[in-house]
Short mmCIF file of C-alpha atoms in Angstrom, two decimals:
data_model
loop_
_atom_site.label_atom_id
_atom_site.label_comp_id
_atom_site.label_asym_id
_atom_site.label_seq_id
_atom_site.Cartn_x
_atom_site.Cartn_y
_atom_site.Cartn_z
CA MET A 773 -0.05 0.07 -0.13
CA ALA A 774 1.38 3.47 -0.90
CA LEU A 775 2.39 5.93 1.91
CA GLU A 776 0.50 9.17 1.99
CA GLN A 777 2.10 12.17 1.05
CA ILE A 778 1.38 14.01 4.28
CA ILE A 779 4.62 15.00 6.30
CA GLY A 780 4.58 15.71 10.10
CA ARG A 781 7.06 18.04 11.82
CA TYR A 782 7.60 20.07 14.97
CA VAL A 783 8.50 23.95 15.11
CA THR A 784 8.66 25.83 18.71
CA ILE A 785 7.66 29.40 18.77
CA GLU A 786 7.07 31.84 21.87
CA VAL A 787 3.49 32.60 22.43
CA GLN A 788 2.95 35.37 25.22
CA GLY A 789 6.22 34.94 26.61
CA ARG A 790 6.20 31.01 26.67
CA LYS A 791 7.63 28.33 24.24
CA ASN A 792 5.33 26.24 22.84
CA ARG A 793 6.00 22.99 20.75
CA ILE A 794 3.73 23.29 17.84
CA TYR A 795 2.91 20.15 15.48
CA PHE A 796 2.12 20.82 11.93
CA GLU A 797 1.33 18.44 8.86
CA GLU A 798 2.25 19.46 5.24
CA ALA A 799 1.84 17.94 1.79
CA GLY A 800 2.48 19.87 -1.70
CA SER A 801 4.55 22.77 -3.09
CA GLY A 802 3.93 25.94 -4.64
CA GLN A 803 1.68 28.56 -2.95
CA PRO A 804 1.65 28.21 0.83
CA VAL A 805 -1.73 27.56 2.26
CA LEU A 806 -1.96 27.70 6.24
CA CYS A 807 -5.19 25.66 7.19
CA PHE A 808 -6.51 26.21 10.71
CA HIS A 809 -9.10 23.50 12.37
CA THR A 810 -12.23 24.22 14.47
CA ALA A 811 -12.40 24.54 18.29
CA GLY A 812 -11.93 21.33 20.35
CA ALA A 813 -10.47 19.44 17.18
CA ASP A 814 -6.93 19.24 15.13
CA SER A 815 -5.11 19.27 12.13
CA ARG A 816 -6.82 16.13 11.09
CA GLN A 817 -9.76 17.90 9.82
CA TRP A 818 -7.77 19.00 6.61
CA ARG A 819 -6.15 15.37 6.13
CA HIS A 820 -8.39 15.15 2.72
CA ILE A 821 -7.26 18.42 1.00
CA LEU A 822 -3.40 17.54 2.11
CA ASN A 823 -3.83 14.16 0.42
CA ASP A 824 -5.50 15.68 -2.74
CA PRO A 825 -2.91 15.00 -5.52
CA GLU A 826 -4.20 17.56 -7.73
CA LEU A 827 -4.24 20.33 -5.39
CA THR A 828 -0.71 19.83 -4.10
CA LYS A 829 1.04 20.06 -7.28
CA ALA A 830 0.07 23.83 -7.00
CA TYR A 831 -0.22 24.50 -3.31
CA ARG A 832 1.74 23.77 -0.20
CA PHE A 833 -0.80 22.89 2.49
CA ILE A 834 0.61 23.17 6.08
CA ALA A 835 -2.04 22.46 8.89
CA PRO A 836 -0.91 22.90 12.31
CA ASP A 837 -2.34 21.70 15.64
CA MET A 838 -3.14 25.11 17.87
CA PRO A 839 -1.29 24.69 21.26
CA TRP A 840 -3.31 22.33 23.65
CA HIS A 841 -4.70 20.74 20.59
CA GLY A 842 -3.79 17.15 18.97
CA LYS A 843 -0.06 16.63 19.08
CA SER A 844 0.94 20.24 20.08
CA LEU A 845 1.47 20.01 23.92
CA PRO A 846 0.50 22.57 26.26
CA PRO A 847 3.21 24.96 27.31
CA GLU A 848 4.94 24.28 30.48
CA GLY A 849 2.89 24.51 33.78
CA PHE A 850 -0.36 24.44 32.07
CA HIS A 851 -1.75 22.28 35.16
CA GLU A 852 -1.64 25.14 37.28
CA GLU A 853 -3.74 27.64 35.21
CA GLU A 854 -7.45 27.28 33.27
CA TYR A 855 -7.06 26.92 29.38
CA LEU A 856 -8.91 30.05 27.76
CA LEU A 857 -8.05 30.89 24.32
CA THR A 858 -7.80 34.73 23.68
CA THR A 859 -7.91 36.49 20.50
CA GLU A 860 -4.22 37.97 21.18
CA ALA A 861 -2.84 34.65 21.88
CA TYR A 862 -4.40 33.04 18.48
CA MET A 863 -3.23 36.01 16.49
CA GLU A 864 0.27 35.71 17.59
CA THR A 865 0.29 31.87 17.33
CA VAL A 866 -0.63 32.30 13.65
CA LEU A 867 1.78 35.08 12.97
CA LYS A 868 4.67 33.50 14.81
CA LEU A 869 4.17 30.12 12.72
CA VAL A 870 4.16 32.33 9.73
CA LYS A 871 7.52 33.74 10.36
CA ALA A 872 9.10 30.42 12.02
CA LEU A 873 8.15 28.43 8.92
CA THR A 874 9.21 31.55 6.40
CA LEU A 875 6.35 31.46 4.49
CA GLU A 876 6.32 33.98 1.78
CA ASN A 877 2.56 35.73 1.30
CA PRO A 878 0.67 32.62 2.38
CA ILE A 879 -2.99 32.39 2.26
CA TYR A 880 -4.84 31.61 5.34
CA ALA A 881 -7.56 29.07 5.24
CA GLY A 882 -9.47 28.55 8.66
CA CYS A 883 -12.95 26.89 9.86
CA SER A 884 -15.30 28.07 12.82
CA MET A 885 -12.77 29.66 15.42
CA GLY A 886 -10.11 29.42 12.97
CA GLY A 887 -12.38 31.78 10.36
CA ARG A 888 -13.08 34.12 13.18
CA ILE A 889 -9.24 34.55 13.20
CA ALA A 890 -8.82 35.15 9.68
CA LEU A 891 -11.13 38.23 10.11
CA GLN A 892 -9.12 39.03 13.07
CA LEU A 893 -5.90 38.89 10.79
CA ALA A 894 -7.61 40.66 7.76
CA LEU A 895 -8.37 43.57 10.07
CA LYS A 896 -5.58 44.08 12.24
CA THR A 897 -2.63 42.14 10.77
CA PRO A 898 -2.92 41.76 7.02
CA ASP A 899 0.64 42.50 5.69
CA PRO A 900 2.13 39.04 5.81
CA PHE A 901 -0.61 37.36 3.71
CA LYS A 902 -2.25 36.92 0.14
CA GLY A 903 -5.70 36.52 1.18
CA PHE A 904 -8.23 35.17 3.56
CA ILE A 905 -10.56 32.21 3.57
CA ALA A 906 -12.93 32.26 6.35
CA ILE A 907 -14.90 29.21 6.59
CA GLU A 908 -17.96 28.94 8.85
CA ALA A 909 -17.23 32.70 10.46
CA SER A 910 -18.99 35.44 11.45
CA ASP A 911 -18.40 38.83 13.02
CA PHE A 912 -19.54 37.09 16.70
CA GLN A 913 -21.36 34.27 17.88
CA PRO A 914 -22.82 34.05 21.04
CA ALA A 915 -23.35 30.55 22.28
CA TRP A 916 -26.90 29.12 22.29
CA TYR A 917 -25.50 26.21 24.81
CA ASP A 918 -23.68 26.25 28.23
CA ILE A 919 -19.95 26.05 27.78
CA ASP A 920 -19.21 24.63 31.18
CA TRP A 921 -20.72 21.54 30.17
CA PHE A 922 -17.54 20.44 28.21
CA HIS A 923 -15.55 20.67 31.37
CA ARG A 924 -17.58 19.06 34.29
CA PRO A 925 -16.31 16.23 37.10
CA ASP A 926 -19.90 14.41 36.23
CA ALA A 927 -19.66 14.53 32.52
CA HIS A 928 -17.24 13.26 30.06
CA GLY A 929 -15.92 16.42 28.36
CA GLY A 930 -14.78 14.77 24.71
CA GLU A 931 -18.32 13.02 24.45
CA MET A 932 -20.12 16.25 25.63
CA GLY A 933 -18.27 17.65 22.55
CA ALA A 934 -19.13 15.62 19.92
CA ALA A 935 -22.74 15.30 21.15
CA LEU A 936 -22.58 19.43 20.43
CA VAL A 937 -20.94 18.79 16.69
CA SER A 938 -23.15 15.87 15.91
CA ALA A 939 -26.00 18.67 15.74
CA ASN A 940 -23.80 20.93 13.43
CA ILE A 941 -22.98 18.12 10.95
CA ALA A 942 -25.23 17.88 7.90
CA PRO A 943 -27.64 14.68 7.43
CA GLN A 944 -25.92 14.06 3.89
CA SER A 945 -22.41 13.74 5.27
CA PRO A 946 -21.35 10.28 4.76
CA GLU A 947 -21.39 8.24 7.68
CA ALA A 948 -17.46 7.28 8.32
CA GLU A 949 -16.63 11.30 8.11
CA ARG A 950 -19.59 11.83 10.69
CA TRP A 951 -18.03 9.41 13.04
CA ASN A 952 -14.18 10.37 12.20
CA THR A 953 -15.07 14.34 12.74
CA GLN A 954 -16.77 13.68 16.20
CA TRP A 955 -14.08 11.13 17.08
CA MET A 956 -11.63 14.15 17.10
CA PHE A 957 -13.58 16.10 19.49
CA MET A 958 -14.10 12.66 21.68
CA GLN A 959 -10.16 13.17 22.09
CA SER A 960 -9.94 16.68 23.07
CA GLY A 961 -7.81 17.70 26.49
CA PRO A 962 -9.59 18.24 29.38
CA GLY A 963 -11.51 21.88 29.29
CA VAL A 964 -9.61 22.43 25.79
CA PHE A 965 -13.17 22.58 23.75
CA ARG A 966 -14.44 24.83 26.73
CA GLY A 967 -11.62 27.22 26.39
CA ASP A 968 -11.77 27.55 22.41
CA LEU A 969 -15.40 28.19 23.07
CA SER A 970 -14.73 30.79 25.31
CA PHE A 971 -12.91 32.52 22.80
CA TYR A 972 -15.43 31.89 19.95
CA THR A 973 -18.36 32.88 22.01
CA GLN A 974 -17.27 35.62 24.48
CA ASP A 975 -14.11 37.48 23.42
CA ASP A 976 -13.36 40.27 21.33
CA SER A 977 -16.25 40.86 18.85
CA LEU A 978 -15.56 42.10 15.46
CA VAL A 979 -19.22 43.95 15.15
CA GLY A 980 -18.93 47.21 13.46
CA GLN A 981 -15.33 47.05 12.57
CA LEU A 982 -15.27 44.75 9.69
CA GLY A 983 -15.89 47.73 7.15
CA ARG A 984 -11.84 48.51 7.65
CA ILE A 985 -11.21 45.44 6.10
CA ASP A 986 -9.11 46.10 2.62
CA THR A 987 -10.21 43.57 0.39
CA GLY A 988 -8.34 45.53 -2.59
CA ALA A 989 -5.12 44.82 -1.00
CA ARG A 990 -5.92 41.19 -0.02
CA PRO A 991 -9.23 39.31 -0.75
CA VAL A 992 -11.45 37.82 1.67
CA HIS A 993 -13.92 34.99 0.83
CA LEU A 994 -16.20 33.51 3.32
CA MET A 995 -17.94 30.33 3.00
CA VAL A 996 -20.69 28.72 5.26
CA GLY A 997 -22.92 25.56 5.21
CA THR A 998 -26.51 25.32 4.98
CA TYR A 999 -26.70 23.00 7.75
CA ASP A 1000 -24.71 24.94 10.08
CA MET A 1001 -26.59 26.18 13.01
CA THR A 1002 -23.73 27.67 15.07
CA CYS A 1003 -22.77 30.37 12.15
CA THR A 1004 -25.73 30.15 9.72
CA PRO A 1005 -25.86 31.20 6.29
CA GLU A 1006 -27.56 34.48 7.69
CA ASP A 1007 -24.63 34.83 10.20
CA ALA A 1008 -21.90 34.56 7.16
CA LYS A 1009 -24.05 36.67 4.74
CA ARG A 1010 -24.53 39.44 7.55
CA THR A 1011 -20.51 39.38 7.80
CA ALA A 1012 -19.66 39.30 4.27
CA ASP A 1013 -21.96 42.23 3.71
CA ALA A 1014 -20.33 44.31 6.31
CA ILE A 1015 -16.76 43.83 4.53
CA PRO A 1016 -16.35 45.90 1.41
CA GLY A 1017 -15.70 43.78 -1.72
CA ALA A 1018 -15.77 40.30 0.31
CA SER A 1019 -17.42 37.46 -1.36
CA LEU A 1020 -19.80 34.57 0.02
CA ALA A 1021 -20.19 31.17 -1.00
CA VAL A 1022 -23.07 28.94 0.60
CA MET A 1023 -22.45 25.41 0.48
CA ASP A 1024 -25.37 23.37 -0.10
CA GLY A 1025 -25.91 19.98 2.06
CA ILE A 1026 -22.94 20.28 4.55
CA GLY A 1027 -22.74 21.63 7.80
CA HIS A 1028 -20.08 23.15 10.19
CA PHE A 1029 -16.90 20.93 9.58
CA PRO A 1030 -16.99 21.09 5.77
CA MET A 1031 -13.48 19.86 4.92
CA SER A 1032 -13.95 17.10 7.25
CA GLU A 1033 -17.52 15.91 7.54
CA ASN A 1034 -18.26 15.80 3.51
CA PRO A 1035 -14.60 16.19 1.67
CA ASP A 1036 -15.95 15.76 -1.74
CA VAL A 1037 -18.61 17.97 -1.26
CA PHE A 1038 -16.43 20.71 0.09
CA ARG A 1039 -13.43 20.19 -2.62
CA PRO A 1040 -15.03 22.20 -5.28
CA TYR A 1041 -16.14 25.24 -3.03
CA PHE A 1042 -12.49 25.35 -1.67
CA VAL A 1043 -10.77 25.13 -5.12
CA ASP A 1044 -12.86 27.93 -5.82
CA ALA A 1045 -12.03 29.89 -2.91
CA LEU A 1046 -8.40 29.33 -3.59
CA ALA A 1047 -8.72 30.81 -7.09
CA LYS A 1048 -10.27 33.96 -5.48
CA MET A 1049 -7.04 34.59 -3.68
CA GLY A 1050 -5.31 35.28 -6.87
#
């Protein structure tokens, strides 16, 4: 059986004064594309794109595990603190990775919380990037659930997380990929999904700020699934309408985890998004 083309490596960066050993997977050559996962998951969500032989002829896809996620360990002393992701730490992680990997003019692509940061980067620190693909992203999304359920002594946080995300996966998605997607959340570290959702539902709103994004210099393209009830098509349209020159694709028959839950449906939309980056 042939080996997959994905290669896994580690790089150490400093975020908020602390060393973080970051795991990332990459495949392909050409235009670099940074691919960031959703809350509570890891780079495995992007494995279908990284294993796409046609796309990797023109693009070098790089999918990191955020600190505390997947194969990226938490920083030293993590056992003495509560994990709560912040906009500042997230942005610094992305920018430090761009610098550490010496990426020139990369495209940024992120889903869910990774999509929210795409908008933050486009607004506040666009210079290192060629363009931004914000998937299942909006200006702000208050929680319709109690995030404390994902880190309690009387409930399994991973299984609670999988239960939540199962409601955001389209019923048309293949059963195997539905369960593969949920498994990643079942493996999430204690309190990590809750800490990510704290960022996603409580931290730094972009409401009223998106009009300052310059899409003439760097394009911004939003993507949203019709079965996403966390970031609905209406949420994504409201957000895209607030960004002069931004574009929006509504993906039919897909939910909040498109690259993972139904990669075949996601692929043509993503190919179009990459083309829009110039």
